Coordinates of C-alpha atoms and ligand atoms in Angstrom, one line a residue:
X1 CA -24.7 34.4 30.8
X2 CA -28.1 32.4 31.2
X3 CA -28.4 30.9 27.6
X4 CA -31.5 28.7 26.7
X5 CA -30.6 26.4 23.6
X6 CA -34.0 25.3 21.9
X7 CA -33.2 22.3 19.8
X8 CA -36.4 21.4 17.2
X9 CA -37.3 18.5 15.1
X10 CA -34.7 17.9 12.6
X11 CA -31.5 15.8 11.7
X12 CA -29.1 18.7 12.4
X13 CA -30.2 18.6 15.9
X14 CA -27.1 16.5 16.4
X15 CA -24.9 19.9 15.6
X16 CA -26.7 22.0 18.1
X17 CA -24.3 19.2 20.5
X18 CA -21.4 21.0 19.4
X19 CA -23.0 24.5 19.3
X20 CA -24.0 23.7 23.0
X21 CA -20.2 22.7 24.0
X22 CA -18.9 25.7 22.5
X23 CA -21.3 28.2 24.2
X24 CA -20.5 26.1 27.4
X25 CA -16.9 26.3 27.2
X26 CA -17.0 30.0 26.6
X27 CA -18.6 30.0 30.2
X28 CA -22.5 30.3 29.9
X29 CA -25.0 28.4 31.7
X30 CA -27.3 26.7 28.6
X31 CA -30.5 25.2 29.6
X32 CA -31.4 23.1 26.6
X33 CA -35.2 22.6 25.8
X34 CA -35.6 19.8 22.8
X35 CA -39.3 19.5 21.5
X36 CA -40.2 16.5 21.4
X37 CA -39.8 15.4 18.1
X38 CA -36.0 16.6 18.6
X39 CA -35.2 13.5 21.0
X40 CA -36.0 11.1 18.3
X41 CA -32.6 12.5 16.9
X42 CA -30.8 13.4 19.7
X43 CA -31.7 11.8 23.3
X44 CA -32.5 13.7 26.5
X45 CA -29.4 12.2 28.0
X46 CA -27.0 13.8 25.6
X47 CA -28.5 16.7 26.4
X48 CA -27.9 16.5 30.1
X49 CA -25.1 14.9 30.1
X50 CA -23.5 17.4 27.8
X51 CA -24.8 20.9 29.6
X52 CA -25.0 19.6 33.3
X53 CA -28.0 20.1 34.0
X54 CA -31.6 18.5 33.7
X55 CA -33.5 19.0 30.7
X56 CA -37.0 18.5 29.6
X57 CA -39.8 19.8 27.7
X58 CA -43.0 19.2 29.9
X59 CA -44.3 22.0 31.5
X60 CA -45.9 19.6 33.9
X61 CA -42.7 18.6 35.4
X62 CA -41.5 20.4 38.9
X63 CA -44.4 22.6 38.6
X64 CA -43.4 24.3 41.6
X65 CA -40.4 26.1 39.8
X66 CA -43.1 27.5 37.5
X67 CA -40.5 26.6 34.5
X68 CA -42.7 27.8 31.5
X69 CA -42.4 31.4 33.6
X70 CA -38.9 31.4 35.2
X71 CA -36.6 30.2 32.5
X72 CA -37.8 32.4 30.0
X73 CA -37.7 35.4 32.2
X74 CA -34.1 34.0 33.4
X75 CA -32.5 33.9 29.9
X76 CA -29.7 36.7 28.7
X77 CA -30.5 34.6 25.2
X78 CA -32.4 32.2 23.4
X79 CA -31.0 30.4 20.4
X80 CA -33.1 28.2 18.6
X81 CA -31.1 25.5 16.6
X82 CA -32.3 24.0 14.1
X83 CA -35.4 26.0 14.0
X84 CA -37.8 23.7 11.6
X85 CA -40.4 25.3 10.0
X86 CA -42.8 24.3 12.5
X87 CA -41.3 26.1 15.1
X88 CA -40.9 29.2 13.0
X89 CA -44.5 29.0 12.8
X90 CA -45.4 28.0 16.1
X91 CA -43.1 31.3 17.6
X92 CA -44.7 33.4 15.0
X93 CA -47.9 32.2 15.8
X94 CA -47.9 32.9 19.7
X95 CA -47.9 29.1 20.7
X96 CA -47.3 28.3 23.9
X97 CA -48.3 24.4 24.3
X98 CA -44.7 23.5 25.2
X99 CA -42.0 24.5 27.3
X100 CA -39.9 25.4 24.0
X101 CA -42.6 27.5 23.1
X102 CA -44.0 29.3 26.4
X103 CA -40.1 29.8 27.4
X104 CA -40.4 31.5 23.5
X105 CA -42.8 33.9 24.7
X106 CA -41.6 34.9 28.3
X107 CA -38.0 36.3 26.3
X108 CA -36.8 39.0 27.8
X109 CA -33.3 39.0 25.8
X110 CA -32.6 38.8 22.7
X111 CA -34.2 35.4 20.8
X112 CA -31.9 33.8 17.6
X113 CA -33.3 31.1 15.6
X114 CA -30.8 28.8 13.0
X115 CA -33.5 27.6 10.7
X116 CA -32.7 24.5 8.8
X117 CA -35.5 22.3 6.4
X118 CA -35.5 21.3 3.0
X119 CA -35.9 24.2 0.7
X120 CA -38.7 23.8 -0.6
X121 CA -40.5 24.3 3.5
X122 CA -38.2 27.4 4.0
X123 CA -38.6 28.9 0.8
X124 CA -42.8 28.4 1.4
X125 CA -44.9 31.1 1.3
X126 CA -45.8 30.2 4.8
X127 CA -42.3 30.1 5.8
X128 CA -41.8 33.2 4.4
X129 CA -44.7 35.0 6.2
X130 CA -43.5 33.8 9.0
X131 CA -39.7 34.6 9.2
X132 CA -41.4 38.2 8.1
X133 CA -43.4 38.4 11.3
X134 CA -40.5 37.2 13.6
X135 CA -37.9 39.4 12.2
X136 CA -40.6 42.4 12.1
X137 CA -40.9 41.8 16.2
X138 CA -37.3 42.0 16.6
X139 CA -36.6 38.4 16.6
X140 CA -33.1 37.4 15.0
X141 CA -33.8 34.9 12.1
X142 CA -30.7 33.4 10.0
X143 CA -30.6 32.4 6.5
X144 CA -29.8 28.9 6.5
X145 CA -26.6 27.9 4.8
X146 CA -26.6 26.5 1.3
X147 CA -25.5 23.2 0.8
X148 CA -26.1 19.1 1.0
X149 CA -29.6 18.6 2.8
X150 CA -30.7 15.5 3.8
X151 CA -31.2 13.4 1.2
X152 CA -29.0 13.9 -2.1
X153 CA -30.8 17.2 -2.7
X154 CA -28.7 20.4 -2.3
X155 CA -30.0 23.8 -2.1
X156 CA -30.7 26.5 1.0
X157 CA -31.7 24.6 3.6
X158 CA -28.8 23.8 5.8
X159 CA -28.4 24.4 9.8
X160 CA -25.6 27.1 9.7
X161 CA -22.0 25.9 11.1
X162 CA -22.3 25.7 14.8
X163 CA -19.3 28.1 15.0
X164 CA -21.3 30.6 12.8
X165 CA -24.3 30.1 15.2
X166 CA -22.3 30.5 18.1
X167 CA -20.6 33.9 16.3
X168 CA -24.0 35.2 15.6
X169 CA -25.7 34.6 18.9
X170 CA -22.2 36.6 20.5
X171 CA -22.5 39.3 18.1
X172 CA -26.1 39.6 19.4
X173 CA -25.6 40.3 22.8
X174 CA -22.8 42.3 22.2
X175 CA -26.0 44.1 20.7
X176 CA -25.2 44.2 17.2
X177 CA -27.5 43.7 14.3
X178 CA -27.2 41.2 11.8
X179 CA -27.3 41.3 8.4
X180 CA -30.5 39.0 7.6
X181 CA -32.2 39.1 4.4
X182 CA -35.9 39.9 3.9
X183 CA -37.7 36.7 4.7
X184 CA -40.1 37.9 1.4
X185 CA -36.5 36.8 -0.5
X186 CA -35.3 33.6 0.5
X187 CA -31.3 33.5 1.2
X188 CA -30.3 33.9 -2.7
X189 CA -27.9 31.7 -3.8
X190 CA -24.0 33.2 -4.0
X191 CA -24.3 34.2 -7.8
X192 CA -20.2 35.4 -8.2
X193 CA -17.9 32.3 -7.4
X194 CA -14.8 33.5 -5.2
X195 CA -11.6 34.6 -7.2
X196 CA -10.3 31.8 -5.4
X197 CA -12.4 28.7 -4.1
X198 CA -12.5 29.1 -0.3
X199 CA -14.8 26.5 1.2
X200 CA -15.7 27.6 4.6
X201 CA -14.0 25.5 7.3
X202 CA -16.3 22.8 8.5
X203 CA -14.5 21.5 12.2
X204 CA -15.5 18.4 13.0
X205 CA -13.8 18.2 16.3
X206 CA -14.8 21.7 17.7
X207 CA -12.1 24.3 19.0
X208 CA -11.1 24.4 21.5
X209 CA -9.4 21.0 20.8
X210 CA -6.2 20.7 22.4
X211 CA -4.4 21.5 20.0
X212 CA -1.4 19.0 18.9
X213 CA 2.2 19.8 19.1
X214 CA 2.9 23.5 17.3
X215 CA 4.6 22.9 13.9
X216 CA 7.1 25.7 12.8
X217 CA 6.0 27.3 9.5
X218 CA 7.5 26.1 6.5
X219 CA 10.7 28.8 5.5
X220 CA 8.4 31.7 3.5
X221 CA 11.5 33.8 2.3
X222 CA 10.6 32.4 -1.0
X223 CA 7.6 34.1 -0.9
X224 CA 8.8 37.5 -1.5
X225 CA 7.4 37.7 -5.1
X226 CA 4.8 35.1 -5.8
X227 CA 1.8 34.3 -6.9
X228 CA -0.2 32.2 -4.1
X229 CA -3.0 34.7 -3.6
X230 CA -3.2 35.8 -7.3
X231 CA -6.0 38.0 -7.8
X232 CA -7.5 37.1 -4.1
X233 CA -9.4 40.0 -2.6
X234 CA -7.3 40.6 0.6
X235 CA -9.1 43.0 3.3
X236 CA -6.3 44.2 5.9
X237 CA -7.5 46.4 9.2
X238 CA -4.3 47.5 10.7
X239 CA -3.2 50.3 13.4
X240 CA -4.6 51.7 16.5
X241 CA -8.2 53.0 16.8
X242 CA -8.4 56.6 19.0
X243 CA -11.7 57.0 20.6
X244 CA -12.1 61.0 21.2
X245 CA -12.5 62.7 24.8
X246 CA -12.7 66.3 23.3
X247 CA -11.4 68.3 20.2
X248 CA -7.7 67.2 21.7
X249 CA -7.3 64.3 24.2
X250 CA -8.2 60.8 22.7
X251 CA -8.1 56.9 24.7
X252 CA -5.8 55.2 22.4
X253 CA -3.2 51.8 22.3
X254 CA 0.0 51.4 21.8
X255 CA 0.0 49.6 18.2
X256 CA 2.2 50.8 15.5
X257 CA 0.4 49.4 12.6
X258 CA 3.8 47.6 11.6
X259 CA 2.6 43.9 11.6
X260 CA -0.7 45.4 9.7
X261 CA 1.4 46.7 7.4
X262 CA 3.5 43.6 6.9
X263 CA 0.8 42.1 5.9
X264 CA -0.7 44.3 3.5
X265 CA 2.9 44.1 1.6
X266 CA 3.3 40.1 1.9
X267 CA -0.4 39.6 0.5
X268 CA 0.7 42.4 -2.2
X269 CA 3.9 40.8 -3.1
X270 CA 1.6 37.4 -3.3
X271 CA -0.3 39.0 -6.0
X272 CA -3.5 39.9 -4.0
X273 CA -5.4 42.5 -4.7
X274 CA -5.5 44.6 -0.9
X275 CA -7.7 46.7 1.1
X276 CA -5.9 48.1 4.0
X277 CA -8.0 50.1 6.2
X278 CA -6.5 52.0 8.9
X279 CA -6.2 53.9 12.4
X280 CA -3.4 55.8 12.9
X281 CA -0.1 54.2 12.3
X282 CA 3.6 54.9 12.9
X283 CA 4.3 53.8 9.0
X284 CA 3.3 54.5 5.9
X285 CA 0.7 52.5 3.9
X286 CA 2.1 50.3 0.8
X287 CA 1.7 51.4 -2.2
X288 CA -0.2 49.5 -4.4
X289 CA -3.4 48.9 -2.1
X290 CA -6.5 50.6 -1.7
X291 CA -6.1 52.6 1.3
X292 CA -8.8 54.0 3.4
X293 CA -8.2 55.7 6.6
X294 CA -10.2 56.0 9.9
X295 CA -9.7 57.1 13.6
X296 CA -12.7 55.2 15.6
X297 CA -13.4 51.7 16.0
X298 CA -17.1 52.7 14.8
X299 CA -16.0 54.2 11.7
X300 CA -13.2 51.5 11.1
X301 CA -16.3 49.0 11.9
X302 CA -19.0 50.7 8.9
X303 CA -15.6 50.9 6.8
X304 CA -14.7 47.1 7.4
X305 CA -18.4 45.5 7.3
X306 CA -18.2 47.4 3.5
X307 CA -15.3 45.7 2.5
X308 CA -15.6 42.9 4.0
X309 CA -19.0 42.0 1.6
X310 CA -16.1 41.6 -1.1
X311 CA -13.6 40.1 0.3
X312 CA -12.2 36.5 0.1
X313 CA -9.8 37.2 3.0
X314 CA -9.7 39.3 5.9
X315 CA -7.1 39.7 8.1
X316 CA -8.2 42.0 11.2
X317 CA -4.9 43.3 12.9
X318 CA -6.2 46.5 14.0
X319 CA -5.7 47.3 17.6
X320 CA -9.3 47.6 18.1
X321 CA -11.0 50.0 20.8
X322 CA -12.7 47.7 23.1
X323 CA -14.7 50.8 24.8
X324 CA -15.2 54.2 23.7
X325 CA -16.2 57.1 25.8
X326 CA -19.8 57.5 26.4
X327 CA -19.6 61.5 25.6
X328 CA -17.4 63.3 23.1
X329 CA -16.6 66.6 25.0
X330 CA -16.8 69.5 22.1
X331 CA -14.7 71.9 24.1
X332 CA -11.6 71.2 25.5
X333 CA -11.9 69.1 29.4
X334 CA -11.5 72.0 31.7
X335 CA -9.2 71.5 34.6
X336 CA -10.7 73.5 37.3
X337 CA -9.6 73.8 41.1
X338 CA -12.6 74.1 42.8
X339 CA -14.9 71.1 40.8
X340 CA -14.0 67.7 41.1
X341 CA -11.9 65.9 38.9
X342 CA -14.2 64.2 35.8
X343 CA -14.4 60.7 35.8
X344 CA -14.9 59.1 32.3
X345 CA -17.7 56.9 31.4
X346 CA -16.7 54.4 29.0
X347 CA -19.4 52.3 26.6
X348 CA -18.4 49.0 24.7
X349 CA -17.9 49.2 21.0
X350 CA -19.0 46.6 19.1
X351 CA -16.5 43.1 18.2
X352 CA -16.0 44.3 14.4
X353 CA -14.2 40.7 13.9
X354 CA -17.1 38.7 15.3
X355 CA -19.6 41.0 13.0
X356 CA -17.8 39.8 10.7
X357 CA -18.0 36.0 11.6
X358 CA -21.7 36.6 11.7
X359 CA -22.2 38.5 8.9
X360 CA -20.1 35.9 6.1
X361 CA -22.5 33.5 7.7
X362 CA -25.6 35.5 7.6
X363 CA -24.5 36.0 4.0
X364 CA -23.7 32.4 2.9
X365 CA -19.9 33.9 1.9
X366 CA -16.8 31.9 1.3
X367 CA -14.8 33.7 3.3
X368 CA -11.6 33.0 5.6
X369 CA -11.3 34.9 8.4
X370 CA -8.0 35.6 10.5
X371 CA -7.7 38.2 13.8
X372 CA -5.4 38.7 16.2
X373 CA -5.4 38.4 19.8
X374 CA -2.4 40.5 21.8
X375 CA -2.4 38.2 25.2
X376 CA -1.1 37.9 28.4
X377 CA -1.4 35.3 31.2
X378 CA -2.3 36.1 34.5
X379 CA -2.9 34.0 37.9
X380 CA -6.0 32.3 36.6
X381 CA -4.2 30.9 33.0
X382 CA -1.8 31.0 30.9
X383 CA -1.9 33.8 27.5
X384 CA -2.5 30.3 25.6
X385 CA -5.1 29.4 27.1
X386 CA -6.9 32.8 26.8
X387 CA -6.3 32.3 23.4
X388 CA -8.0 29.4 22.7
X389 CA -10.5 30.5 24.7
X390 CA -10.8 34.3 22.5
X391 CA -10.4 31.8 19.1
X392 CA -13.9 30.3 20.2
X393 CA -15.0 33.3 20.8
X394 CA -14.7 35.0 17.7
X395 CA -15.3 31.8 15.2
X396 CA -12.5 33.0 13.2
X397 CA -10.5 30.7 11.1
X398 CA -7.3 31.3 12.6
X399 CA -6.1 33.4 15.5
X400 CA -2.5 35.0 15.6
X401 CA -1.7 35.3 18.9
X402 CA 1.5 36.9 20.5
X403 CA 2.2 36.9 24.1
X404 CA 2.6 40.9 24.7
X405 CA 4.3 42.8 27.8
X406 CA 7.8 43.1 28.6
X407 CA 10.2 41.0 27.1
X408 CA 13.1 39.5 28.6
X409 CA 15.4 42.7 28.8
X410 CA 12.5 44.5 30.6
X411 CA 11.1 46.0 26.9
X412 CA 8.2 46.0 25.1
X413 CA 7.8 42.8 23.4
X414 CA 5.4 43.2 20.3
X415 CA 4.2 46.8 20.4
X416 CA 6.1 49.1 17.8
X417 CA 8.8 46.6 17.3
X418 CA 10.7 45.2 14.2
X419 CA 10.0 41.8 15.3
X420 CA 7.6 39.4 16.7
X421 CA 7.0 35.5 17.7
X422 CA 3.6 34.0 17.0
X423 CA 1.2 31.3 17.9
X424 CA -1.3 31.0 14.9
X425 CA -4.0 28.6 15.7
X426 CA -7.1 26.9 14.1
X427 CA -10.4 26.9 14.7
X428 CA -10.9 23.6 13.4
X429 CA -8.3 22.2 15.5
X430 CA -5.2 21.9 13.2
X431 CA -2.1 22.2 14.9
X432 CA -0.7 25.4 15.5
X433 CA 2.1 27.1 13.2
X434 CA 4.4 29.1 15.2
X435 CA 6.3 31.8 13.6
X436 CA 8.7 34.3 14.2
X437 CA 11.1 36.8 13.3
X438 CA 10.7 40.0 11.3
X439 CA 7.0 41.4 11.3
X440 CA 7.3 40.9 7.7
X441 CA 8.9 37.2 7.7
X442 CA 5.7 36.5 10.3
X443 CA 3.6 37.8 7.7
X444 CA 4.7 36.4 4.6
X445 CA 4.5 33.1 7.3
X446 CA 1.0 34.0 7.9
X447 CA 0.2 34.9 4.1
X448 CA 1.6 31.1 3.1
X449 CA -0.9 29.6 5.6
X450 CA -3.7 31.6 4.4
X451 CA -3.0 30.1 0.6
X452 CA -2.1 26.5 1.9
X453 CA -5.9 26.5 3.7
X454 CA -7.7 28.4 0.0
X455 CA -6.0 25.7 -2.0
X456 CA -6.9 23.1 0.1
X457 CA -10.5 24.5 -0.6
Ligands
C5P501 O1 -10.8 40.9 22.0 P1 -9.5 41.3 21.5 O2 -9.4 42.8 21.3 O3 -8.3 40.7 22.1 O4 -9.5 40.6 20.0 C1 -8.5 40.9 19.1 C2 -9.1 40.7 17.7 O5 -10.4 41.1 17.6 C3 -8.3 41.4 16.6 O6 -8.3 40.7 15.4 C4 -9.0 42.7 16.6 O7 -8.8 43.4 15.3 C5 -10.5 42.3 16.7 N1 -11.4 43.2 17.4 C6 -12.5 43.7 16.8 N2 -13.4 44.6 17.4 C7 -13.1 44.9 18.7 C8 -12.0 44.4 19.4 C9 -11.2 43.5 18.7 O8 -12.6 43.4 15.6 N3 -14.0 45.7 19.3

């Protein structure tokens, strides 16, 4: 993808460095446009150096490539990090006396600006008006996090986490719609303090660091009956979505629920209060959590996106759909001798785990996130390195991965099995934890880590 990273005047121009290296190591091309005022911060050279390729903000230089036209037109995506109120006003005024700006109004794709000022600028009436007129034109406008500014002053005002920018901007082209706030209301502050204090995880050293040697997770057999996530809200998506063909055939997967279900009874037994939502499953849901069940990754995404506005943890070990077919039959798929066979056109569904990402940081929430990832390696790389490589991706907190396929006696490894063996690894670059065993010994493994990482806050 042809990503243009517009990097205003402010301080946290210096994070947009690591919001560039994530969106280049997930593959895209960025062309990075810093107004002027940026360099002051951070220098052309980084820029360059850092996305390979020449950068500059004069539309007088190599005229010839009509670069105020082209790169705009050229761009899947804009992102705009920090956006400072300037440039919020400049974009919503039509300005086009840079090449920030006229790149702005040539956008084809979709456009996402990261504000970040103090907050008295962004909760200006100005500021407002005009994060009203960007979002009414379409324009994707975060709320900026809440936190330390500058100076000793604290308040709304904060660039967002590059990882939460980088989740947003995904979950945009994936063409998903954020949750943003009326600009008329600035980005309220959280009024209801987490059961637990979860601090969102702030990497320093962005994934994918290579990770150090895996650690084996502490023994968790003495977790059985605890109270580490005491009164936690737990939210638990587990089993296999089925996307309908007609009134009887459905594309579905092969997962049994069982590790989803593990889960929901570790976190239980932890003392958390659960929300399992799920597709179809070989076993039955605990008892003891609120159970609510769907059959489509669209209705498991409305019923998750719901929860998840509650939730201090979610865990997303559904078996999620990644395409649905484009048209539900409503009779039953005739088989007919003398009409060719159908052919099946598939549409994506949307990445419920990275709406998610995007959403807790849309919202401000203190949240920690954990999905899954079912990998395999092929000639290109390893499952491990796909892995890393999905983490990013998403902007999870942690990713459970296990390498699936056939396992050494020529079974199925992971799917509908008792057991598994599982790579968990961090987004901010803490070692991985490797567990194994029964699904429920993984989980109670992977329900310890998850109350190691809200006490650490
Ligand atoms: O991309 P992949 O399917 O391997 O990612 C797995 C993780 O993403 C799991 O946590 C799964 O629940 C989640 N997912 C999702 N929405 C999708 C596909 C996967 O939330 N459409």
């Amino acid at each position: 993808m042809n990503i243009v990273l517009g990097v205003g005047g402010g301080i946290a121009a210096y994070k947009s460095a690591l919001l560039l290296r994530l969106f280049t190591e997930a593959g895209h091309t960025v062309t990075v446009i810093p107004t002027d005022a940026s360099t002051k911060f951070v220098g052309v050279a980084t820029w360059e150096a850092l996305s390979g390729h020449p950068v500059t903000n004069d539309v007088f230089d190599s005229v010839d490539q009509v670069n105020h036209v082209r790169i705009g037109h050229e761009a899947d995506l804009i992102v705009v990090a920090p956006a400072t109120a300037d440039l919020l006003a400049k974009a919503a005024g039509g300005h086009a006396n840079d090449l920030l700006t006229t790149t702005l109004l040539m956008a084809r794709g979709p456009v996402l600006f990261a504000p970040a000022m103090h907050t008295e600028m962004w909760q200006h009436a100005s500021t407002v008006a005009n994060v009203a007129t960007l979002r009414s034109r379409g324009v994707h406008v975060l709320d900026p996090a809440v936190g330390r500014l500058t100076g000793p002053d604290t308040g709304p005002g904060r660039l967002p986490e590059p990882e939460a920018i980088f989740a947003a901007a995904m979950a945009l082209v994936a063409g998903d719609t954020l949750a943003e706030h009326d600009a008329a209301s600035p980005a309220p502050l959280p009024t209801e303090p987490a059961a637990v204090a979860l601090e969102a995880v702030v990497p320093e050293a962005v994934a994918p660091v290579a990770p150090t040697e895996p650690v084996a997770a502490e023994p968790a057999t003495s977790l059985a009956t605890t109270d580490l996530l005491a009164g936690v809200r737990v939210l638990i998506t587990a089993g296999g979505t089925r996307e309908p063909l007609d009134p009887v055939r459905y594309l579905g997967n092969k997962s049994s629920g069982k590790q989803g279900v593990a889960l929901a009874e570790a976190a239980l037994a932890a003392g958390a209060i659960v929300t399992l939502i799920h597709a179809p499953m070989e076993v039955p849901a605990p008892a003891g959590a609120t159970i609510q069940r769907i059959e489509t990754a669209l209705e498991l995404r409305s019923a998750t996106l719901a929860a998840a506005a509650t939730a201090d943890v979610v865990i997303m070990a559904a078996a999620v759909a990644d395409f649905r077919p484009a048209n539900i039959s409503t009779g039953k798929i005739k088989k007919r001798d003398n009409a060719d066979d159908p052919v099946i056109t598939l549409v994506r569904n949307p990445d419920i785990l990275v709406e998610v990402v995007a959403h807790r940081a849309a919202q401000n929430q203190k949240q920690l996130i954990v999905g899954f990832a079912a990998e395999t390696g092929d000639d290109e790389g390893d499952a491990q390195t796909y892995a890393q490589q999905k983490l990013v991706r998403k902007g999870c907190d942690l990713l459970v991965v296990n390498e699936v396929g056939p396992g050494e006696s020529g079974g199925e490894r992971v799917f509908g099995q008792d057991t598994n063996q599982v790579e968990i690894l961090a987004l901010d670059g803490a070692s991985p934890v490797q567990s194994g065993g029964s699904k429920r010994e993984v989980a109670d493994d992977v329900v310890h880590l998850i109350a190691q990482r809200l006490a650490a806050g």
